[in-house]
């Protein structure tokens, strides 16, 4: 059977690899179509693996999905690193979330109660205890929460490893844009490239992030709306120890995070969250807000070397949760809408999407995230509406 994956972001890459690997010996051939693999949100992302620290109210089913993926991470990266000899920069040594003022501390305290009500292991720390954990924190930091099992990975190294693993597993990479899905006898039958070439397939996975809706040839309503949500990110570099682990902070209500790599001095500072359509311009205001808030928490941040600034587009579904399941069109599987959790959800998405493509049993935890939930009369897994369309809201 021929399977085509449209989109080589982290979700498409992980799914293509797992499908080729599981399909070996079952006559399955996988083709991955993308003009520039691993170049979208994946290349911009800091790589947070933070199901506990980034928990949001009303998102309990998403938390279960995120935790299930987090629990797969160490074996996922160990397998990839052994297979490819590429280090992924994975670390699971916790995230410290800190509060700048008393109001921020009250928000963290509410979050801690919510996390505790769900049985999540989080430790409340005083300001002094936070500074003992991270000596570079400002003297005024009021207190914080330590989520001991949250962590991070370097998405650029992870996707390099995934590309190498795909090659080893026999995945054919087509560096062209997929313009449309070929539909024959009311089923997906292949992919039409931008130059008109048709690649035939029995199954197609659409994992094109915020571009998923642009794919031509599909009956209206086949793909739920997936909107781009811009994130601006700054990469800094240090030659001396600066942070021991990931730090997330609330500064007068604004969240900001810093993700240090364990071995190469990179520190990723992110991220804005802007609803501006397909706009990837880096703005003075976005960068200023990130640096302003980071400096309130860690005054020494301005001494770090500047390395890079980028902006990417997170794919946001109507309920901000991933869309993974069979589409209404036979032969088409959807794997999009991972929003703020694409990197975190890569291992589980690989398992879920390969199972869907190969007709294997799908992990139960993913059932609430099928596209069926957007059909009239269905109950979505969570009820948080998308954020406002203009506000820069980190
Ligand atoms: N998960 C971090 C972000 O989306 O900015």
Coordinates of C-alpha atoms and ligand atoms in Angstrom, one line a residue:
X1 CA 0.0 0.0 0.0
X2 CA 1.2 3.5 -0.8
X3 CA 0.8 6.1 1.9
X4 CA 1.5 9.8 1.4
X5 CA 2.1 12.3 4.2
X6 CA 1.5 15.9 3.3
X7 CA 3.7 18.1 5.5
X8 CA 7.1 17.5 7.1
X9 CA 6.8 19.5 10.3
X10 CA 7.4 17.6 13.5
X11 CA 4.0 15.8 13.3
X12 CA 4.3 14.7 9.7
X13 CA 7.9 13.6 10.1
X14 CA 7.2 11.6 13.3
X15 CA 4.1 10.0 11.7
X16 CA 6.0 9.1 8.4
X17 CA 8.8 7.5 10.3
X18 CA 6.6 5.4 12.6
X19 CA 4.3 4.4 9.7
X20 CA 7.3 3.3 7.6
X21 CA 8.8 1.4 10.5
X22 CA 5.5 -0.3 11.5
X23 CA 4.5 -0.9 7.9
X24 CA 7.8 -2.6 7.0
X25 CA 7.1 -6.2 6.1
X26 CA 3.4 -5.3 5.4
X27 CA 4.0 -4.0 1.9
X28 CA 3.7 -0.3 2.9
X29 CA 5.6 2.4 1.1
X30 CA 5.6 5.9 2.6
X31 CA 6.2 9.2 0.7
X32 CA 6.6 12.5 2.5
X33 CA 5.8 15.7 0.5
X34 CA 7.1 19.1 1.6
X35 CA 9.1 21.7 -0.3
X36 CA 11.1 22.6 2.9
X37 CA 11.0 19.9 5.6
X38 CA 11.1 21.0 9.2
X39 CA 11.1 24.7 8.3
X40 CA 7.8 25.9 9.7
X41 CA 6.7 26.3 13.4
X42 CA 9.0 23.3 14.2
X43 CA 12.2 25.3 13.4
X44 CA 11.0 28.3 15.5
X45 CA 9.7 26.4 18.5
X46 CA 11.7 26.4 21.8
X47 CA 10.8 22.7 22.2
X48 CA 9.0 22.7 25.6
X49 CA 7.7 19.4 26.9
X50 CA 5.6 21.0 29.6
X51 CA 2.2 19.3 30.0
X52 CA 2.0 20.3 33.7
X53 CA 3.3 23.9 33.6
X54 CA 1.3 24.8 30.4
X55 CA -1.9 23.3 31.8
X56 CA -5.0 25.4 31.0
X57 CA -8.4 25.4 32.7
X58 CA -11.0 23.3 30.8
X59 CA -8.3 21.3 29.0
X60 CA -8.3 18.0 31.1
X61 CA -8.7 15.7 28.0
X62 CA -5.8 17.6 26.4
X63 CA -3.7 17.1 29.6
X64 CA -4.3 13.4 29.4
X65 CA -3.1 13.4 25.8
X66 CA -0.1 15.6 26.7
X67 CA 0.9 13.4 29.6
X68 CA 0.6 10.3 27.5
X69 CA 3.0 11.8 24.9
X70 CA 5.4 13.1 27.6
X71 CA 5.5 9.5 29.0
X72 CA 6.6 8.3 25.6
X73 CA 9.4 10.9 25.1
X74 CA 12.4 9.2 26.6
X75 CA 12.0 6.0 24.6
X76 CA 11.1 8.0 21.5
X77 CA 14.3 10.0 21.6
X78 CA 16.4 7.0 22.8
X79 CA 15.2 5.1 19.8
X80 CA 15.9 8.0 17.4
X81 CA 19.3 8.8 18.9
X82 CA 20.4 5.2 18.7
X83 CA 19.2 4.8 15.2
X84 CA 20.7 8.0 13.8
X85 CA 23.6 8.9 16.1
X86 CA 22.0 12.4 16.4
X87 CA 21.6 13.9 19.9
X88 CA 18.2 15.6 20.3
X89 CA 19.0 17.8 23.4
X90 CA 16.2 16.1 25.3
X91 CA 16.0 16.8 29.1
X92 CA 13.4 16.1 31.6
X93 CA 14.8 17.8 34.7
X94 CA 11.8 20.0 35.4
X95 CA 10.5 23.5 34.8
X96 CA 10.4 26.3 37.4
X97 CA 7.5 28.7 37.0
X98 CA 7.9 32.0 38.8
X99 CA 5.8 35.1 39.7
X100 CA 7.0 38.7 39.4
X101 CA 4.4 40.3 41.7
X102 CA 1.7 39.5 44.2
X103 CA -1.0 39.2 41.5
X104 CA 1.2 36.9 39.4
X105 CA 1.7 34.8 42.6
X106 CA -2.0 34.6 43.1
X107 CA -2.4 33.3 39.6
X108 CA 0.3 30.6 40.2
X109 CA -1.4 29.7 43.4
X110 CA -4.7 29.1 41.6
X111 CA -2.8 27.0 39.0
X112 CA -1.2 25.0 41.7
X113 CA -4.6 24.2 43.3
X114 CA -5.9 23.1 39.9
X115 CA -2.8 21.0 39.2
X116 CA -3.1 19.4 42.7
X117 CA -6.8 18.6 42.1
X118 CA -5.7 16.6 39.0
X119 CA -3.1 14.7 41.0
X120 CA -0.2 16.5 39.2
X121 CA 3.1 16.6 41.2
X122 CA 4.0 20.3 41.6
X123 CA 6.0 21.9 44.4
X124 CA 5.2 25.5 45.7
X125 CA 8.4 27.5 46.4
X126 CA 9.1 30.8 48.1
X127 CA 11.0 33.5 46.3
X128 CA 14.1 32.5 48.2
X129 CA 13.6 28.8 47.3
X130 CA 13.2 29.8 43.6
X131 CA 16.5 31.7 43.7
X132 CA 18.2 28.7 45.3
X133 CA 17.0 26.7 42.3
X134 CA 18.0 29.5 39.8
X135 CA 20.5 31.9 41.3
X136 CA 20.2 34.4 38.3
X137 CA 16.6 35.2 39.2
X138 CA 15.8 38.8 40.3
X139 CA 15.7 39.4 44.1
X140 CA 12.1 40.5 43.8
X141 CA 10.7 37.3 42.3
X142 CA 7.8 36.4 44.7
X143 CA 7.6 32.7 44.5
X144 CA 7.0 29.8 42.1
X145 CA 6.1 26.3 41.2
X146 CA 8.4 23.5 40.3
X147 CA 7.0 20.9 37.9
X148 CA 9.7 18.2 38.3
X149 CA 9.0 16.1 35.2
X150 CA 8.5 18.9 32.6
X151 CA 11.4 19.4 30.2
X152 CA 12.4 20.2 26.7
X153 CA 14.0 19.0 23.5
X154 CA 15.8 20.9 20.7
X155 CA 13.3 20.7 17.9
X156 CA 15.9 21.4 15.2
X157 CA 18.0 18.5 16.3
X158 CA 15.0 16.3 16.8
X159 CA 13.7 17.0 13.3
X160 CA 17.2 16.3 11.8
X161 CA 17.1 13.0 13.6
X162 CA 13.6 12.3 12.3
X163 CA 14.6 13.1 8.8
X164 CA 17.6 10.7 9.1
X165 CA 15.3 8.0 10.6
X166 CA 12.8 8.5 7.8
X167 CA 15.5 7.9 5.2
X168 CA 16.7 4.8 7.0
X169 CA 13.2 3.5 7.2
X170 CA 12.8 3.9 3.4
X171 CA 10.5 7.0 3.3
X172 CA 10.7 8.8 0.0
X173 CA 11.0 12.5 0.4
X174 CA 9.5 14.7 -2.3
X175 CA 10.6 18.3 -1.9
X176 CA 7.6 19.8 -3.7
X177 CA 4.5 21.6 -2.5
X178 CA 1.3 19.4 -2.4
X179 CA -1.4 21.4 -4.2
X180 CA -4.3 19.1 -3.7
X181 CA -5.6 15.7 -2.8
X182 CA -6.8 13.5 -5.7
X183 CA -10.3 12.2 -5.1
X184 CA -11.7 9.3 -7.1
X185 CA -14.9 7.4 -6.4
X186 CA -15.5 9.5 -3.3
X187 CA -12.2 8.5 -1.7
X188 CA -8.6 10.0 -1.4
X189 CA -6.6 8.4 -4.2
X190 CA -3.4 10.4 -4.1
X191 CA -1.8 13.8 -4.1
X192 CA -1.3 16.4 -6.9
X193 CA 1.9 18.4 -6.7
X194 CA 2.2 22.1 -7.6
X195 CA 3.5 21.2 -11.1
X196 CA 0.6 18.9 -11.8
X197 CA 2.4 15.6 -11.1
X198 CA 0.1 13.1 -9.5
X199 CA 1.4 10.7 -6.8
X200 CA -1.1 7.9 -6.3
X201 CA -1.8 6.4 -2.8
X202 CA -4.3 4.4 -0.9
X203 CA -4.0 6.6 2.2
X204 CA -3.2 10.2 2.6
X205 CA -2.2 11.9 5.9
X206 CA -2.8 15.7 5.9
X207 CA -0.3 17.2 8.4
X208 CA 0.2 20.6 6.8
X209 CA -0.3 22.7 10.0
X210 CA -2.0 26.0 9.3
X211 CA -1.9 25.3 5.5
X212 CA -4.1 22.2 5.9
X213 CA -7.2 24.0 4.8
X214 CA -5.5 25.3 1.6
X215 CA -5.2 21.8 0.1
X216 CA -7.4 21.7 -3.0
X217 CA -9.8 19.0 -4.2
X218 CA -11.4 18.1 -0.9
X219 CA -15.2 18.4 -0.4
X220 CA -16.1 21.5 1.6
X221 CA -15.9 20.9 5.4
X222 CA -13.5 17.9 5.1
X223 CA -10.8 19.8 7.1
X224 CA -11.8 21.8 10.2
X225 CA -10.6 25.4 10.2
X226 CA -6.9 25.6 11.2
X227 CA -5.7 29.2 11.8
X228 CA -2.2 30.4 12.1
X229 CA -1.2 31.8 15.5
X230 CA 2.1 33.7 15.3
X231 CA 4.9 33.2 17.8
X232 CA 8.0 35.4 17.9
X233 CA 11.1 33.8 19.5
X234 CA 14.6 35.0 20.3
X235 CA 17.6 32.7 20.4
X236 CA 20.4 33.8 22.8
X237 CA 23.7 32.2 23.6
X238 CA 25.8 32.0 26.8
X239 CA 29.3 30.7 27.5
X240 CA 28.8 30.6 31.2
X241 CA 26.1 28.8 33.2
X242 CA 23.0 31.0 33.2
X243 CA 19.9 28.7 33.8
X244 CA 19.9 25.2 35.2
X245 CA 16.6 24.3 33.7
X246 CA 13.5 25.8 31.9
X247 CA 12.0 28.8 33.5
X248 CA 8.6 30.2 32.8
X249 CA 7.4 33.4 34.3
X250 CA 4.4 35.6 34.8
X251 CA 5.2 39.3 34.7
X252 CA 2.2 41.5 35.4
X253 CA 0.0 38.9 33.8
X254 CA 2.3 38.3 30.8
X255 CA 3.8 34.8 30.4
X256 CA 7.3 34.5 29.1
X257 CA 9.7 31.4 29.0
X258 CA 13.4 30.7 28.7
X259 CA 14.5 27.2 27.5
X260 CA 18.2 26.5 28.0
X261 CA 19.9 23.7 26.1
X262 CA 22.0 21.4 28.3
X263 CA 25.1 21.3 26.1
X264 CA 25.5 24.1 23.6
X265 CA 24.8 27.4 25.4
X266 CA 21.6 28.2 23.5
X267 CA 18.8 29.8 25.4
X268 CA 15.4 30.2 23.7
X269 CA 13.3 33.1 24.8
X270 CA 9.6 33.0 23.8
X271 CA 7.0 33.6 22.7
X272 CA 4.4 36.0 21.5
X273 CA 0.9 34.7 20.7
X274 CA -0.6 36.8 18.0
X275 CA -3.7 36.2 15.8
X276 CA -2.6 38.0 12.6
X277 CA -3.1 35.5 9.9
X278 CA -0.2 34.4 7.8
X279 CA 2.1 37.1 9.0
X280 CA 5.7 36.0 10.0
X281 CA 7.2 39.4 10.3
X282 CA 9.4 40.0 13.4
X283 CA 8.3 43.2 15.1
X284 CA 10.1 45.6 17.4
X285 CA 7.2 45.5 19.8
X286 CA 7.1 41.7 20.0
X287 CA 10.8 41.5 20.7
X288 CA 10.7 44.4 23.2
X289 CA 8.0 42.7 25.2
X290 CA 9.9 39.4 25.4
X291 CA 13.1 41.1 26.5
X292 CA 11.3 43.5 28.9
X293 CA 9.6 40.6 30.7
X294 CA 12.6 38.3 30.7
X295 CA 14.8 41.1 32.1
X296 CA 12.3 41.7 35.0
X297 CA 12.8 38.0 36.0
X298 CA 16.4 37.6 35.0
X299 CA 18.3 40.9 34.9
X300 CA 21.4 39.2 33.4
X301 CA 19.5 38.2 30.3
X302 CA 20.6 41.5 28.6
X303 CA 24.3 40.3 28.9
X304 CA 23.7 37.2 26.8
X305 CA 24.8 37.1 23.2
X306 CA 22.0 37.6 20.6
X307 CA 21.9 34.8 18.1
X308 CA 18.7 34.8 16.1
X309 CA 15.1 36.0 15.9
X310 CA 12.3 34.1 14.2
X311 CA 8.6 34.0 13.9
X312 CA 6.5 30.9 13.2
X313 CA 2.8 30.0 12.9
X314 CA 1.2 27.6 15.4
X315 CA -1.7 25.6 13.9
X316 CA -4.8 26.4 16.0
X317 CA -8.0 24.4 15.5
X318 CA -11.4 25.8 16.5
X319 CA -11.0 24.5 20.1
X320 CA -7.1 24.8 20.1
X321 CA -6.8 21.1 20.5
X322 CA -5.2 18.7 17.9
X323 CA -7.3 17.1 15.2
X324 CA -6.2 13.4 14.7
X325 CA -8.5 10.9 13.0
X326 CA -10.2 9.7 9.9
X327 CA -11.7 12.5 7.8
X328 CA -15.2 12.1 6.3
X329 CA -13.5 11.3 3.0
X330 CA -12.4 7.6 3.0
X331 CA -8.6 7.2 2.7
X332 CA -7.9 10.6 4.2
X333 CA -6.4 11.0 7.8
X334 CA -6.0 14.3 9.5
X335 CA -3.1 15.2 11.8
X336 CA -3.1 18.9 12.4
X337 CA -4.1 21.7 14.8
X338 CA -1.4 20.8 17.4
X339 CA -1.2 24.5 18.4
X340 CA 1.1 25.1 21.4
X341 CA 2.0 21.4 21.8
X342 CA 3.3 20.1 18.5
X343 CA 6.7 19.2 19.9
X344 CA 5.3 17.7 23.1
X345 CA 2.8 15.7 21.1
X346 CA 5.2 14.3 18.5
X347 CA 5.7 10.8 20.1
X348 CA 2.0 10.2 20.7
X349 CA 0.9 11.7 17.4
X350 CA 3.4 9.3 15.6
X351 CA 1.7 6.3 17.3
X352 CA -1.9 7.6 16.7
X353 CA -1.5 8.6 13.1
X354 CA 0.5 5.5 12.1
X355 CA -2.2 3.4 13.7
X356 CA -4.9 5.2 11.8
X357 CA -3.0 4.9 8.5
X358 CA -2.3 1.2 9.0
X359 CA -5.7 0.2 10.5
X360 CA -4.0 -0.7 13.9
X361 CA -5.7 -0.1 17.2
X362 CA -5.6 3.6 18.1
X363 CA -4.6 4.7 21.6
X364 CA -7.8 5.3 23.6
X365 CA -6.5 8.7 24.9
X366 CA -6.7 10.1 21.4
X367 CA -10.3 9.3 20.8
X368 CA -11.7 12.7 21.9
X369 CA -9.5 14.4 19.3
X370 CA -11.0 12.9 16.2
X371 CA -12.4 15.4 13.6
X372 CA -15.9 14.1 14.4
X373 CA -16.1 16.5 17.3
X374 CA -16.7 19.4 14.9
X375 CA -19.8 17.7 13.4
X376 CA -23.1 19.1 14.4
X377 CA -24.3 17.6 17.7
X378 CA -20.9 16.4 18.9
X379 CA -19.3 17.6 22.2
X380 CA -15.9 19.0 21.8
X381 CA -13.3 17.8 24.4
X382 CA -12.8 21.3 25.8
X383 CA -14.7 24.5 25.6
X384 CA -12.1 27.3 25.7
X385 CA -12.8 29.6 22.8
X386 CA -9.9 30.9 20.6
X387 CA -8.3 34.1 21.9
X388 CA -9.1 37.5 20.5
X389 CA -8.0 38.2 16.9
X390 CA -5.8 41.2 17.4
X391 CA -4.4 41.1 20.9
X392 CA -0.7 40.2 21.5
X393 CA -1.4 37.8 24.2
X394 CA 1.4 35.7 25.5
Ligands
LIG1 N1 4.4 25.7 23.8 C1 5.1 27.0 23.7 C2 4.5 27.9 22.7 O1 3.7 27.5 21.9 O2 4.9 29.0 22.7

